[in-house]
Amino acid sequence: MQYFVTGATGFIGRRLVRKLLARRGSTVHFLMREESAAKLPELLAYWGVSKARAIPVYGDLTARKLGVAGDVLKSLKGKIDHLYHLAAVYDLGADEESQVAVNIEGTRSMVEFAQAIDAGHVHHVSSIAAAGLYEGVFREDMFEEAENLDHPYFMTKHESEKIVRKECKRPWTVYRPALVVGDSTTGEMDKIDGPYYFFKLIQRMRQILPPWMPSVGLEGGRINIVPVDFVVNALDHISHKVSKGQGCYHLVDPQGYRVGDVLDIFSKAAHAPKMNLFINAALMGFIPKSVKKGLMALAPVRRIKNAVMKDLGIPEDMLTFINYPTRFDCRDTEAALKGSGIACPDLNDYAWRLWDYWERHLDPALFIDRSLRGTVGGKVVLVTGGSSGIGLAAAIKFAEAGAVTLICARDEVKLGEAVKEIKAAAGKDAQIHSFACDIADEAGCADLMAWIAENFGSVDFLIN
């Protein structure tokens, strides 16, 4: 059997290609940008095949007919049994322009390509986001009923699915996966996304509070999470089972959990305090929007909120899901998978693997440069008493580490000599500046602050 896959280098795509190649006599053609050709040996090694079975087709998702050359289109015509479209922007925080270009125009380009090569069956991997923020249960036969599509991610997922439904002339099937997390057997994941954004918060709770101390969590709406291996296995099985087109399958967890339960499950996996009391986040809805908007307009409130969110690595868009109102029916998917042995595992059974993999491989703290250069490089460091002794020695260290080093002391002559000594030690490119003043004098301090504000804006580190 011959396949064509877009998004084959992505987290889901590369696993789907490996699954398809496991079928006897299969060949996979996959879309690849020419400038990404250097990744080919790594991909072939991951799939365990040669270029004879995994064939790169160079093109561009955002160009007409995927930007595939005319002679290649002719060579593929009538030969592709199944076309899987997985290429998309999966980042909630991505800008609207890039999401429109990839999710909407990329899908239209894929549909044109499918028509040009007479693809046997088009399998479009959409998302539960295509339902928007629908209030209630969203069934697999629903589409136009989607509500609240204001967010670019929801809007582009909905519009891309509409293109397949309205414009695709080949037999097609749509798949809507839930929030995809790592492999349920290994925990492997390629990036921080979805529930992973809350892992740092859970880790902080574990560091601050003893595990026996109960904590308070938000109850929130239902959030649907599925492991990548379930998505790939279900997609592979259903796509080879369906004979007629125009169907839709929800690749979701039939059970699903509330946001608070998800946080509690991962808290247990992390050996963090158990959440014994849950507050319904919907209760915050009684506060008038004008009041909430007014509070967030206050600079101190906004700064504190932004600082906390940044420190925990939680994007603002994630707050949209705290009261996520949609539940997803998946009876058609369950019927298609009946007897296959494929089912979405319970989050309780594999959450510990996801946590373990994140803490070993994805925790942002693992990638922080804790050296002096990593801490002060490019930052503004002010050293008082920097013309001699410990102050001068410290200033030399900071300048050597790439800091913008400011030194102040009363004696201007000594300051000049100190600058020369620092440059001799740290190199001629060292950024070293001096200001003569007596920090015991209020007027002198005011002059120093004015000089710093005018030339450097602010100070990151003060060494007194």
PDB file of C-alpha atoms in Angstrom, residues 50-200:
ATOM      1  CA  SER A  50      15.783   3.223   3.781  1.00  0.00           C
ATOM      2  CA  LYS A  51      14.752   5.901   1.276  1.00  0.00           C
ATOM      3  CA  ALA A  52      13.256   3.127  -0.828  1.00  0.00           C
ATOM      4  CA  ARG A  53      10.306   2.850   1.597  1.00  0.00           C
ATOM      5  CA  ALA A  54      10.204   6.329   3.182  1.00  0.00           C
ATOM      6  CA  ILE A  55      10.422   8.736   0.262  1.00  0.00           C
ATOM      7  CA  PRO A  56      10.760  12.494   0.835  1.00  0.00           C
ATOM      8  CA  VAL A  57       8.688  14.701  -1.465  1.00  0.00           C
ATOM      9  CA  TYR A  58      10.050  18.226  -1.379  1.00  0.00           C
ATOM     10  CA  GLY A  59       7.551  21.060  -1.285  1.00  0.00           C
ATOM     11  CA  ASP A  60       5.960  23.784   0.820  1.00  0.00           C
ATOM     12  CA  LEU A  61       2.732  23.419   2.791  1.00  0.00           C
ATOM     13  CA  THR A  62       1.677  27.009   2.097  1.00  0.00           C
ATOM     14  CA  ALA A  63       2.220  26.850  -1.704  1.00  0.00           C
ATOM     15  CA  ARG A  64      -0.358  25.698  -4.266  1.00  0.00           C
ATOM     16  CA  LYS A  65      -0.643  21.894  -4.424  1.00  0.00           C
ATOM     17  CA  LEU A  66       1.863  21.738  -1.548  1.00  0.00           C
ATOM     18  CA  GLY A  67       4.530  23.254  -3.809  1.00  0.00           C
ATOM     19  CA  VAL A  68       5.267  19.800  -5.261  1.00  0.00           C
ATOM     20  CA  ALA A  69       6.955  19.793  -8.687  1.00  0.00           C
ATOM     21  CA  GLY A  70       4.817  18.895 -11.711  1.00  0.00           C
ATOM     22  CA  ASP A  71       6.790  15.786 -12.638  1.00  0.00           C
ATOM     23  CA  VAL A  72       6.424  14.466  -9.080  1.00  0.00           C
ATOM     24  CA  LEU A  73       2.671  15.099  -9.185  1.00  0.00           C
ATOM     25  CA  LYS A  74       2.471  13.012 -12.362  1.00  0.00           C
ATOM     26  CA  SER A  75       4.515  10.194 -10.839  1.00  0.00           C
ATOM     27  CA  LEU A  76       2.194  10.042  -7.802  1.00  0.00           C
ATOM     28  CA  LYS A  77      -1.090  10.269  -9.702  1.00  0.00           C
ATOM     29  CA  GLY A  78      -3.342   7.308  -8.993  1.00  0.00           C
ATOM     30  CA  LYS A  79      -0.764   5.607  -6.762  1.00  0.00           C
ATOM     31  CA  ILE A  80      -1.584   6.976  -3.286  1.00  0.00           C
ATOM     32  CA  ASP A  81      -4.121   4.852  -1.406  1.00  0.00           C
ATOM     33  CA  HIS A  82      -4.278   7.021   1.723  1.00  0.00           C
ATOM     34  CA  LEU A  83      -3.271  10.656   2.283  1.00  0.00           C
ATOM     35  CA  TYR A  84      -2.869  11.746   5.923  1.00  0.00           C
ATOM     36  CA  HIS A  85      -2.854  15.490   6.615  1.00  0.00           C
ATOM     37  CA  LEU A  86      -1.248  16.208   9.977  1.00  0.00           C
ATOM     38  CA  ALA A  87       0.775  19.345   9.172  1.00  0.00           C
ATOM     39  CA  ALA A  88      -0.579  22.201  11.292  1.00  0.00           C
ATOM     40  CA  VAL A  89       0.237  24.732  13.987  1.00  0.00           C
ATOM     41  CA  TYR A  90      -0.527  23.031  17.305  1.00  0.00           C
ATOM     42  CA  ASP A  91       0.581  25.947  19.499  1.00  0.00           C
ATOM     43  CA  LEU A  92      -2.169  27.914  21.263  1.00  0.00           C
ATOM     44  CA  GLY A  93       0.194  30.844  21.661  1.00  0.00           C
ATOM     45  CA  ALA A  94       1.136  31.134  17.972  1.00  0.00           C
ATOM     46  CA  ASP A  95       0.209  34.366  16.185  1.00  0.00           C
ATOM     47  CA  GLU A  96      -2.961  34.443  14.091  1.00  0.00           C
ATOM     48  CA  GLU A  97      -1.129  35.097  10.811  1.00  0.00           C
ATOM     49  CA  SER A  98       0.964  31.921  11.015  1.00  0.00           C
ATOM     50  CA  GLN A  99      -2.046  29.844  12.115  1.00  0.00           C
ATOM     51  CA  VAL A 100      -4.099  31.080   9.156  1.00  0.00           C
ATOM     52  CA  ALA A 101      -1.223  30.405   6.722  1.00  0.00           C
ATOM     53  CA  VAL A 102      -0.580  26.857   7.935  1.00  0.00           C
ATOM     54  CA  ASN A 103      -3.901  25.608   9.286  1.00  0.00           C
ATOM     55  CA  ILE A 104      -6.239  27.156   6.704  1.00  0.00           C
ATOM     56  CA  GLU A 105      -4.225  27.805   3.548  1.00  0.00           C
ATOM     57  CA  GLY A 106      -2.104  24.699   4.164  1.00  0.00           C
ATOM     58  CA  THR A 107      -5.246  22.565   4.274  1.00  0.00           C
ATOM     59  CA  ARG A 108      -6.561  24.150   1.073  1.00  0.00           C
ATOM     60  CA  SER A 109      -3.211  23.394  -0.571  1.00  0.00           C
ATOM     61  CA  MET A 110      -3.457  19.768   0.603  1.00  0.00           C
ATOM     62  CA  VAL A 111      -6.962  19.441  -0.881  1.00  0.00           C
ATOM     63  CA  GLU A 112      -5.669  20.737  -4.243  1.00  0.00           C
ATOM     64  CA  PHE A 113      -2.781  18.272  -4.062  1.00  0.00           C
ATOM     65  CA  ALA A 114      -5.119  15.371  -3.216  1.00  0.00           C
ATOM     66  CA  GLN A 115      -7.240  16.200  -6.253  1.00  0.00           C
ATOM     67  CA  ALA A 116      -4.177  16.518  -8.515  1.00  0.00           C
ATOM     68  CA  ILE A 117      -2.874  13.044  -7.598  1.00  0.00           C
ATOM     69  CA  ASP A 118      -6.299  11.352  -7.332  1.00  0.00           C
ATOM     70  CA  ALA A 119      -5.638  10.301  -3.730  1.00  0.00           C
ATOM     71  CA  GLY A 120      -7.652   7.242  -2.741  1.00  0.00           C
ATOM     72  CA  HIS A 121      -8.781   8.580   0.648  1.00  0.00           C
ATOM     73  CA  VAL A 122      -7.960  11.820   2.494  1.00  0.00           C
ATOM     74  CA  HIS A 123      -7.579  11.573   6.275  1.00  0.00           C
ATOM     75  CA  HIS A 124      -7.657  15.044   7.846  1.00  0.00           C
ATOM     76  CA  VAL A 125      -6.411  15.281  11.434  1.00  0.00           C
ATOM     77  CA  SER A 126      -8.368  18.177  12.908  1.00  0.00           C
ATOM     78  CA  SER A 127      -8.837  18.804  16.650  1.00  0.00           C
ATOM     79  CA  ILE A 128     -11.547  19.020  19.279  1.00  0.00           C
ATOM     80  CA  ALA A 129     -10.734  22.749  19.094  1.00  0.00           C
ATOM     81  CA  ALA A 130     -12.895  22.809  15.933  1.00  0.00           C
ATOM     82  CA  ALA A 131     -15.903  22.777  18.290  1.00  0.00           C
ATOM     83  CA  GLY A 132     -14.818  26.092  19.803  1.00  0.00           C
ATOM     84  CA  LEU A 133     -16.179  26.639  23.302  1.00  0.00           C
ATOM     85  CA  TYR A 134     -19.445  24.803  22.707  1.00  0.00           C
ATOM     86  CA  GLU A 135     -21.692  24.555  25.776  1.00  0.00           C
ATOM     87  CA  GLY A 136     -22.575  20.895  26.297  1.00  0.00           C
ATOM     88  CA  VAL A 137     -21.880  17.606  24.498  1.00  0.00           C
ATOM     89  CA  PHE A 138     -20.392  17.876  21.004  1.00  0.00           C
ATOM     90  CA  ARG A 139     -21.119  14.802  18.886  1.00  0.00           C
ATOM     91  CA  GLU A 140     -19.061  13.387  16.014  1.00  0.00           C
ATOM     92  CA  ASP A 141     -21.790  14.311  13.514  1.00  0.00           C
ATOM     93  CA  MET A 142     -21.759  17.964  14.629  1.00  0.00           C
ATOM     94  CA  PHE A 143     -19.765  20.731  12.944  1.00  0.00           C
ATOM     95  CA  GLU A 144     -21.772  23.870  12.153  1.00  0.00           C
ATOM     96  CA  GLU A 145     -22.938  23.942  15.769  1.00  0.00           C
ATOM     97  CA  ALA A 146     -19.479  25.084  16.970  1.00  0.00           C
ATOM     98  CA  GLU A 147     -19.576  28.203  19.170  1.00  0.00           C
ATOM     99  CA  ASN A 148     -17.219  30.910  20.432  1.00  0.00           C
ATOM    100  CA  LEU A 149     -14.501  30.533  17.805  1.00  0.00           C
ATOM    101  CA  ASP A 150     -12.854  33.859  18.673  1.00  0.00           C
ATOM    102  CA  HIS A 151      -9.474  32.357  19.560  1.00  0.00           C
ATOM    103  CA  PRO A 152      -7.261  31.993  16.427  1.00  0.00           C
ATOM    104  CA  TYR A 153      -6.524  28.345  17.220  1.00  0.00           C
ATOM    105  CA  PHE A 154     -10.221  27.412  17.461  1.00  0.00           C
ATOM    106  CA  MET A 155     -11.092  29.487  14.404  1.00  0.00           C
ATOM    107  CA  THR A 156      -8.356  28.080  12.157  1.00  0.00           C
ATOM    108  CA  LYS A 157      -9.042  24.481  13.201  1.00  0.00           C
ATOM    109  CA  HIS A 158     -12.729  24.963  12.418  1.00  0.00           C
ATOM    110  CA  GLU A 159     -12.062  26.678   9.082  1.00  0.00           C
ATOM    111  CA  SER A 160      -9.527  24.052   7.970  1.00  0.00           C
ATOM    112  CA  GLU A 161     -12.034  21.294   8.667  1.00  0.00           C
ATOM    113  CA  LYS A 162     -14.648  23.265   6.708  1.00  0.00           C
ATOM    114  CA  ILE A 163     -12.317  23.334   3.683  1.00  0.00           C
ATOM    115  CA  VAL A 164     -12.076  19.534   3.729  1.00  0.00           C
ATOM    116  CA  ARG A 165     -15.839  19.161   4.116  1.00  0.00           C
ATOM    117  CA  LYS A 166     -16.776  21.703   1.429  1.00  0.00           C
ATOM    118  CA  GLU A 167     -13.928  21.601  -1.094  1.00  0.00           C
ATOM    119  CA  CYS A 168     -12.413  18.110  -1.038  1.00  0.00           C
ATOM    120  CA  LYS A 169     -13.640  16.034  -3.997  1.00  0.00           C
ATOM    121  CA  ARG A 170     -11.854  12.863  -2.887  1.00  0.00           C
ATOM    122  CA  PRO A 171     -13.310  10.541  -0.192  1.00  0.00           C
ATOM    123  CA  TRP A 172     -12.411  12.081   3.175  1.00  0.00           C
ATOM    124  CA  THR A 173     -12.532  11.330   6.886  1.00  0.00           C
ATOM    125  CA  VAL A 174     -11.958  13.777   9.744  1.00  0.00           C
ATOM    126  CA  TYR A 175     -10.331  12.896  13.077  1.00  0.00           C
ATOM    127  CA  ARG A 176     -10.537  15.178  16.113  1.00  0.00           C
ATOM    128  CA  PRO A 177      -7.932  14.292  18.757  1.00  0.00           C
ATOM    129  CA  ALA A 178      -8.203  15.750  22.247  1.00  0.00           C
ATOM    130  CA  LEU A 179      -5.214  17.397  23.979  1.00  0.00           C
ATOM    131  CA  VAL A 180      -2.336  15.108  23.021  1.00  0.00           C
ATOM    132  CA  VAL A 181       0.255  14.278  25.681  1.00  0.00           C
ATOM    133  CA  GLY A 182       3.247  11.943  25.721  1.00  0.00           C
ATOM    134  CA  ASP A 183       3.393   8.206  25.127  1.00  0.00           C
ATOM    135  CA  SER A 184       1.478   6.263  27.789  1.00  0.00           C
ATOM    136  CA  THR A 185       4.150   3.527  27.857  1.00  0.00           C
ATOM    137  CA  THR A 186       7.319   5.658  27.893  1.00  0.00           C
ATOM    138  CA  GLY A 187       6.130   9.165  28.790  1.00  0.00           C
ATOM    139  CA  GLU A 188       8.038  10.543  25.791  1.00  0.00           C
ATOM    140  CA  MET A 189       6.966  14.040  24.704  1.00  0.00           C
ATOM    141  CA  ASP A 190       8.618  16.628  22.470  1.00  0.00           C
ATOM    142  CA  LYS A 191       7.483  19.929  24.014  1.00  0.00           C
ATOM    143  CA  ILE A 192       5.663  21.591  26.885  1.00  0.00           C
ATOM    144  CA  ASP A 193       2.001  21.967  25.957  1.00  0.00           C
ATOM    145  CA  GLY A 194      -1.493  21.579  27.407  1.00  0.00           C
ATOM    146  CA  PRO A 195      -1.436  20.172  30.979  1.00  0.00           C
ATOM    147  CA  TYR A 196       2.377  20.295  30.997  1.00  0.00           C
ATOM    148  CA  TYR A 197       2.144  24.057  31.558  1.00  0.00           C
ATOM    149  CA  PHE A 198       0.923  23.355  35.100  1.00  0.00           C
ATOM    150  CA  PHE A 199       3.760  20.968  35.969  1.00  0.00           C
ATOM    151  CA  LYS A 200       6.014  23.765  37.215  1.00  0.00           C
TER     152      LYS A 200
END
